[in-house]
Short mmCIF file of C-alpha atoms and ligand atoms in Angstrom, two decimals:
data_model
loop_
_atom_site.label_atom_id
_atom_site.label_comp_id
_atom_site.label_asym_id
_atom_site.label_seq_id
_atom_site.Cartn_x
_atom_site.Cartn_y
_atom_site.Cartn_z
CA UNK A 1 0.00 0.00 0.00
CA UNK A 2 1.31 3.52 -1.03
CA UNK A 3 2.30 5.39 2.16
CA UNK A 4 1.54 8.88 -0.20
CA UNK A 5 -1.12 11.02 0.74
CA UNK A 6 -2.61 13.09 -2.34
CA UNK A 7 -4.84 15.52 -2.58
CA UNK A 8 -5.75 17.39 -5.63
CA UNK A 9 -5.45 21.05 -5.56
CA UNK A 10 -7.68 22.27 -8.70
CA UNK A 11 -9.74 20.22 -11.44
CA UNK A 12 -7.06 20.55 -14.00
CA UNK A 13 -3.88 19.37 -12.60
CA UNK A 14 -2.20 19.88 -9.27
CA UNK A 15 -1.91 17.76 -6.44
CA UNK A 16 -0.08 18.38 -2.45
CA UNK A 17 1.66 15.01 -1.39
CA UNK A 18 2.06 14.14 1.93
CA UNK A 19 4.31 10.76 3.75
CA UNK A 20 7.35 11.16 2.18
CA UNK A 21 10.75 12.72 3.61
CA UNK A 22 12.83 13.94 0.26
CA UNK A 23 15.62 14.52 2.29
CA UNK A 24 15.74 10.85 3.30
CA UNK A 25 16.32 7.98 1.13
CA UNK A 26 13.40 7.11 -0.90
CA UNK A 27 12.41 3.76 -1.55
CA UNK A 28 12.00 2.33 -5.21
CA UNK A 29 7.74 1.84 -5.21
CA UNK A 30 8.22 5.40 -3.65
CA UNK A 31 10.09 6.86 -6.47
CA UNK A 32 7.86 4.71 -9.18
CA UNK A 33 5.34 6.39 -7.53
CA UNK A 34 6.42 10.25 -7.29
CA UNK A 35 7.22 9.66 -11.29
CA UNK A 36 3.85 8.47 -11.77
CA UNK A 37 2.37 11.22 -9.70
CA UNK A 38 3.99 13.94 -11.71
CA UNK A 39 2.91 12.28 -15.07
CA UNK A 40 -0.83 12.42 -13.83
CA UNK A 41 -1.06 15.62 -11.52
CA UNK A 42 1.70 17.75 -13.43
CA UNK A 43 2.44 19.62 -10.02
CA UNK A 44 3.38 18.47 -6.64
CA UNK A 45 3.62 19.98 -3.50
CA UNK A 46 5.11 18.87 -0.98
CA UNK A 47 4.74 21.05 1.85
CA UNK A 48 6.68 20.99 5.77
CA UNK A 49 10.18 19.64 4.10
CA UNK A 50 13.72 20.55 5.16
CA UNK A 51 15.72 20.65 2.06
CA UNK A 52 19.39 21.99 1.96
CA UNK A 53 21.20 22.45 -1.59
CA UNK A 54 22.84 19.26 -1.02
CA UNK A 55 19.62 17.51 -0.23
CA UNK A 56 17.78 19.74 -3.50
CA UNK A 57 20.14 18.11 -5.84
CA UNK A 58 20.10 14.73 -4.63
CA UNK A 59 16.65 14.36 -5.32
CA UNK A 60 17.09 16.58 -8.70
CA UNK A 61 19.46 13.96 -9.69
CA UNK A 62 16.97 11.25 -8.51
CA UNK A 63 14.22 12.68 -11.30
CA UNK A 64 16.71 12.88 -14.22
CA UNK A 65 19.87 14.82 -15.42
CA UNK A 66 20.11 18.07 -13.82
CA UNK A 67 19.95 21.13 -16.42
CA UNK A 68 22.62 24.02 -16.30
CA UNK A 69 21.38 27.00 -15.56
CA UNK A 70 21.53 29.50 -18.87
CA UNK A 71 22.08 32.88 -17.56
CA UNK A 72 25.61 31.79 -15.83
CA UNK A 73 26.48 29.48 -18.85
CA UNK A 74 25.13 32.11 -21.44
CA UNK A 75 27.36 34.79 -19.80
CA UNK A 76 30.30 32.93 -19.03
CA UNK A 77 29.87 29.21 -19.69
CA UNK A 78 30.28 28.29 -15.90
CA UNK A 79 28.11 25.17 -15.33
CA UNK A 80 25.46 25.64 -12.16
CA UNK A 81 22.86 23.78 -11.17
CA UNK A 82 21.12 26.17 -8.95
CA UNK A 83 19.05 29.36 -9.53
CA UNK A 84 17.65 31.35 -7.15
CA UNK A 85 13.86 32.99 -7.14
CA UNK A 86 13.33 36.07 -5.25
CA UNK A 87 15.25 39.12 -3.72
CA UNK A 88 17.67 37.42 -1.58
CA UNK A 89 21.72 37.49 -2.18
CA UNK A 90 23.90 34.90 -1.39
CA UNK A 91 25.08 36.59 1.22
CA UNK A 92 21.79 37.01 2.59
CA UNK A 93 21.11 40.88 2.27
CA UNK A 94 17.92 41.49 0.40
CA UNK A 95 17.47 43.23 -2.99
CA UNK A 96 14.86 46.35 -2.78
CA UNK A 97 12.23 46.95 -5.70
CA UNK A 98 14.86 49.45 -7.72
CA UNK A 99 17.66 46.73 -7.65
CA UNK A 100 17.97 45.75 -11.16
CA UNK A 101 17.79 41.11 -10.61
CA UNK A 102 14.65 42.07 -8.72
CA UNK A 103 13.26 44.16 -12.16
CA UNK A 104 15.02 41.22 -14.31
CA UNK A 105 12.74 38.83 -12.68
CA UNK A 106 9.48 40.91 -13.68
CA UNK A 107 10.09 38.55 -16.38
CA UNK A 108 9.12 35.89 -15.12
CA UNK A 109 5.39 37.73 -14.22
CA UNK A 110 4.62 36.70 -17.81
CA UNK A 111 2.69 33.46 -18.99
CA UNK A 112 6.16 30.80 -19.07
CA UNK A 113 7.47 27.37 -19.65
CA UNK A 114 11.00 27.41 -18.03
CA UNK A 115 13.85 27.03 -20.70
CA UNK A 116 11.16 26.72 -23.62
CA UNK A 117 13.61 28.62 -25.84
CA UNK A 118 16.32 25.83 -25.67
CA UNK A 119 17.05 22.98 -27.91
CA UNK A 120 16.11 20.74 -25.63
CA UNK A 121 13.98 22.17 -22.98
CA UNK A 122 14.00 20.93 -19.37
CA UNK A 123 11.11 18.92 -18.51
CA UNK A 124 10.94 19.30 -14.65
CA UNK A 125 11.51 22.49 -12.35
CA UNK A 126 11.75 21.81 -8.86
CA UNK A 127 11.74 24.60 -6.07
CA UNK A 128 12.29 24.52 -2.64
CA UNK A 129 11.08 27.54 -0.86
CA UNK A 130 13.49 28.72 2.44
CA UNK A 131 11.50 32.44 3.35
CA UNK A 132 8.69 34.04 1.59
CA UNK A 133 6.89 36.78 1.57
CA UNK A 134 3.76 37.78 4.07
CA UNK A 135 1.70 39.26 1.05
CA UNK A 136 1.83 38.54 -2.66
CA UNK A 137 4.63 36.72 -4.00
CA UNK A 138 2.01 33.62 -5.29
CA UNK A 139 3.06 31.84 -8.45
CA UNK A 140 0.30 31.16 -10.66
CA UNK A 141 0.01 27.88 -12.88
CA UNK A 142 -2.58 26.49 -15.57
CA UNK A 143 -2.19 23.36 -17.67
CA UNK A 144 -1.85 23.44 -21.60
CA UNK A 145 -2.74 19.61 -21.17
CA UNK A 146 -6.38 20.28 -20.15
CA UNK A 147 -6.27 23.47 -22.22
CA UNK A 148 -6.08 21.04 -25.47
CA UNK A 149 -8.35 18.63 -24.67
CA UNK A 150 -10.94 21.16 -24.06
CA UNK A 151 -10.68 22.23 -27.95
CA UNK A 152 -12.67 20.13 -30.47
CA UNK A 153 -10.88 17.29 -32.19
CA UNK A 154 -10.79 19.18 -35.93
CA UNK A 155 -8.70 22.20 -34.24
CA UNK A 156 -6.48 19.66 -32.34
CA UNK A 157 -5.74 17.96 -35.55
CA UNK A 158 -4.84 21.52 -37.45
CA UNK A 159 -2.14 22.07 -34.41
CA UNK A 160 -0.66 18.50 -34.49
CA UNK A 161 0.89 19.56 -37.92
CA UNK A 162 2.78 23.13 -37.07
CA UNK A 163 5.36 23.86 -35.25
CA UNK A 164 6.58 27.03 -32.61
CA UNK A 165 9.43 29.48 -32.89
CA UNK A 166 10.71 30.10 -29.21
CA UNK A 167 13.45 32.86 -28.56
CA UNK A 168 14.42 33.97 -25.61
CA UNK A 169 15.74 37.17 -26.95
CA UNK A 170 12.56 37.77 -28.30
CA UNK A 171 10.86 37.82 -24.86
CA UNK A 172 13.14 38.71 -22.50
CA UNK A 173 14.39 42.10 -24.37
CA UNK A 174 10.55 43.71 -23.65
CA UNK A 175 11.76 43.38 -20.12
CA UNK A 176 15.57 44.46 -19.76
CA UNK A 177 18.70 44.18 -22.14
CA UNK A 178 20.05 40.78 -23.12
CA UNK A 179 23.31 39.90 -22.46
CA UNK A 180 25.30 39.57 -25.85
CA UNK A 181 27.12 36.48 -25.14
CA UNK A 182 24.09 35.64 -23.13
CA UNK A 183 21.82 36.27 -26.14
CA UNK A 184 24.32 34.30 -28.41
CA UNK A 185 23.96 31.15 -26.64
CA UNK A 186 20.11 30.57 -27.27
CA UNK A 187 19.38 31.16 -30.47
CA UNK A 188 15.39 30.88 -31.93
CA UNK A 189 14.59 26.90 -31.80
CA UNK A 190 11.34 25.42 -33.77
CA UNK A 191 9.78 22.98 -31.11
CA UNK A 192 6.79 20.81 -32.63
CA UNK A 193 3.30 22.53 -31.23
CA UNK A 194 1.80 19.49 -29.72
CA UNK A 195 3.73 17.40 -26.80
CA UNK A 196 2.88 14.38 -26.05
CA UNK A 197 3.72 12.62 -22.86
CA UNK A 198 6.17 9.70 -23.56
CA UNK A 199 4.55 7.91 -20.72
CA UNK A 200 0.88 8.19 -20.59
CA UNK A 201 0.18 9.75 -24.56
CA UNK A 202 -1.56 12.94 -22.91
CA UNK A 203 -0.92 15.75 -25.28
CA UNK A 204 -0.85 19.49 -24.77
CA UNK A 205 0.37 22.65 -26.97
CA UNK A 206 3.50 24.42 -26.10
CA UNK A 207 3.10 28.36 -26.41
CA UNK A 208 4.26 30.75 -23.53
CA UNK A 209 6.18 34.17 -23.23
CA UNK A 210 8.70 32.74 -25.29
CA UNK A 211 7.10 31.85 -28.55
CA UNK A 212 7.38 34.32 -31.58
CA UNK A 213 5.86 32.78 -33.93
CA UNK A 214 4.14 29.71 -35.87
CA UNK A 215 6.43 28.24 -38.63
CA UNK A 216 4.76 28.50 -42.01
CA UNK A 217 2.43 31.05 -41.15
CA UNK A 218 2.26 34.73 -41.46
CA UNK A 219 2.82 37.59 -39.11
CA UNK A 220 -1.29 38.61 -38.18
CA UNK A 221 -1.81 34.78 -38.53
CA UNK A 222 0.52 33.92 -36.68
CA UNK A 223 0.08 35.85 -33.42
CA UNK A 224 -2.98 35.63 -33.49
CA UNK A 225 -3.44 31.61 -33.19
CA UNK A 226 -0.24 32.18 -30.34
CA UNK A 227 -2.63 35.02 -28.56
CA UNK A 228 -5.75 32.85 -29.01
CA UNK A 229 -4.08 29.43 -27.38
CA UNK A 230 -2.69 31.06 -24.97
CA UNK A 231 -5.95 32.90 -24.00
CA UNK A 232 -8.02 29.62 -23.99
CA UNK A 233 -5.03 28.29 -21.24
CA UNK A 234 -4.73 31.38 -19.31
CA UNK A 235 -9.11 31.66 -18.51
CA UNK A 236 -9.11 32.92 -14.91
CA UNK A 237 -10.88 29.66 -13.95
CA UNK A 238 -8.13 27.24 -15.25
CA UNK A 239 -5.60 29.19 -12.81
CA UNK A 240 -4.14 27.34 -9.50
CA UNK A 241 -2.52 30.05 -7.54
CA UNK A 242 0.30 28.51 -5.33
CA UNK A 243 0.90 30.61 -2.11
CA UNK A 244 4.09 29.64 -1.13
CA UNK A 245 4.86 28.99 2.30
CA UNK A 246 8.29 28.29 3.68
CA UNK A 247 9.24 24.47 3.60
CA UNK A 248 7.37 23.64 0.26
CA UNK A 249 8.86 21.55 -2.19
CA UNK A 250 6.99 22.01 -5.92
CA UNK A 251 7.88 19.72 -8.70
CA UNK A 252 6.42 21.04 -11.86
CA UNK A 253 5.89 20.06 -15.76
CA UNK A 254 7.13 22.30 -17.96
CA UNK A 255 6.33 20.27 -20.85
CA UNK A 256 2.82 21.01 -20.53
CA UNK A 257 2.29 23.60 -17.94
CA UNK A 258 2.59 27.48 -17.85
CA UNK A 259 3.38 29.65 -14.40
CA UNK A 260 4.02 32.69 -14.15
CA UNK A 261 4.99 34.77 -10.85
CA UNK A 262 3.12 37.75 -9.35
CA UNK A 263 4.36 40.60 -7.70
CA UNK A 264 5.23 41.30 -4.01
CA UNK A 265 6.80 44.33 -2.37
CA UNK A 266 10.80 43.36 -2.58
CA UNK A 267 11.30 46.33 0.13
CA UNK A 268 9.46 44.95 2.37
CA UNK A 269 9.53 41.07 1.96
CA UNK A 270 12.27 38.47 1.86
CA UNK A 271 11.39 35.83 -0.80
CA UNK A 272 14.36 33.10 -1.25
CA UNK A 273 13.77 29.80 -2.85
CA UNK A 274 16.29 27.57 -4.67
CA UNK A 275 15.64 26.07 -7.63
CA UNK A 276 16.86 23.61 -9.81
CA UNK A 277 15.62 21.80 -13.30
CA UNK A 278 15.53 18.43 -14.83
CA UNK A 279 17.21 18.37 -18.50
CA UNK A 280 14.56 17.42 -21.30
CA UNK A 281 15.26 13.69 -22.97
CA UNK A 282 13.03 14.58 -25.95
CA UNK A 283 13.73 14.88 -29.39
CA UNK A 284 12.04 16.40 -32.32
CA UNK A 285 13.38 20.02 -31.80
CA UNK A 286 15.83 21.92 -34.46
CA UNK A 287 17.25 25.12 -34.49
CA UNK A 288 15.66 27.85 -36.62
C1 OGA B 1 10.25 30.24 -11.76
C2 OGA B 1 9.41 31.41 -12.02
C3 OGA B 1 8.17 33.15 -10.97
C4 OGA B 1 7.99 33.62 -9.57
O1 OGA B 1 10.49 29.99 -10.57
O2 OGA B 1 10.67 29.57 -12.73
O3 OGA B 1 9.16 31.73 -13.15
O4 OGA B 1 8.53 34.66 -9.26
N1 OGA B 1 8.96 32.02 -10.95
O5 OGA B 1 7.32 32.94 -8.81
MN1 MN B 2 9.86 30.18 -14.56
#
């Protein structure tokens, strides 16, 4: 018998796990089970864990290959497993509102897949949250996966056949300057427009922040089926809003899930949570 207790946080997708220790070692049915879990709910929460970095990437490594993070390795192709999400240095002094990582991650405020603009994007982002903030500060989620399924079967046919520009240069320069070398590193990729998931055939679209445009089609066109799918996944209703509170461990799908963060008053608060991805093992992506 499973010694996981689940319960489902919206209709769509979502799910907080309880009866499971991820600092410990996890037993095998416990890890089949986790991997199933994620496949089915696309989001986990685990709340009340005690996770150091050491303990973070243990249980990274557990889920698959652990992806470098692309600001460091676009910049100056260091290798680092760890990102951090909110105002807080490494040194521990916190970053106000004019401080300009805390305005870099306004980009993040804006309908995502993580690392959707890479060859191979990662599959898995997992966070552990240390402090957060009293007020605001939520990040918001909604799944692509129920998002196609709801459309009828002749307009899920039309969007097997296309595929999606990403371009992270495209995105992220509405927000702040790119880095040149930074920029360099990740140029446009064409990702098919439907996903499917290699382990239960549940399919989804891919669209987010990132995408520019649809291959084949032209510019009006073209935004306008990007706007209109990501509209139909963004519908207030289909939103789980995750208010973070310190000790949670989330595991979500970027393969078929969008978040996107919401603001919080960086001179007030303290908002530090570590962060690290699984790699993507898909093919079926080439550079544009
Ligand atoms: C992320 C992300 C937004 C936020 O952690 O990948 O986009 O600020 N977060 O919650
Ligand atoms: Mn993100």
């Amino acid at each position: 018998m499973s010694k996981l207790q689940t319960e489902a946080l919206h209709a769509d997708f979502g799910a907080s796990v309880r009866g499971v220790d991820l600092s410990s070692s996890i037993d095998d049915a416990t890890k089949d089970e986790i991997r199933e879990l994620i496949d089915t709910y696309s989001f986990l929460c685990f709340p009340e864990q005690s996770l150091d970095d050491d303990a973070l990437l243990k249980f990274t490594q557990f889920l698959g290959e652990p992806e470098a993070e692309h600001v460091t390795l676009g910049r100056t192709g260091e290798i680092q497993y760890f990102g951090t999400v909110g105002n807080v240095s490494d040194d521990g002094t916190k970053k106000g509102n004019a401080h300009p990582d805390t305005h870099y991650q306004t980009g993040n405020q804006l309908w995502h897949a993580d690392s959707s603009f890479r060859e191979l994007p990662c599959s898995l982002t997992i966070t552990h949250a240390h402090e957060v903030p009293g007020e605001g500060g939520a990040t918001e989620f909604v799944s692509a996966r129920a998002a196609y399924e709801r459309l009828p079967e002749e307009e899920r046919a039309k969007l097997d056949q296309l595929k999606v520009i990403h371009d992270y240069v495209f995105s992220r320069s509405q927000v702040a300057p790119v880095d040149p070398a930074h920029a360099a590193s990740l140029p446009p990729v064409a990702h098919r427009l439907v996903k499917e998931n290699p382990r239960n055939g549940r399919k989804n679209y891919y669209v987010g922040s990132h995408s520019r445009s649809i291959v084949g089609l032209g510019g009006i066109e073209s935004r306008s089926l990007i706007d209109e799918l990501m509209a139909a996944t963004t519908r207030p209703e289909a939103i789980y809003s995750h208010q973070w509170a310190a000790g949670d461990t989330v595991i979500w799908d970027n393969r078929c899930l969008l978040h996107r963060g919401t603001p919080y008053d960086a001179d007030r608060w303290r908002r530090r949570m570590r962060q690290t991805r699984v790699a993507g093992s898909e093919s079926g992506s080439t550079p544009h």
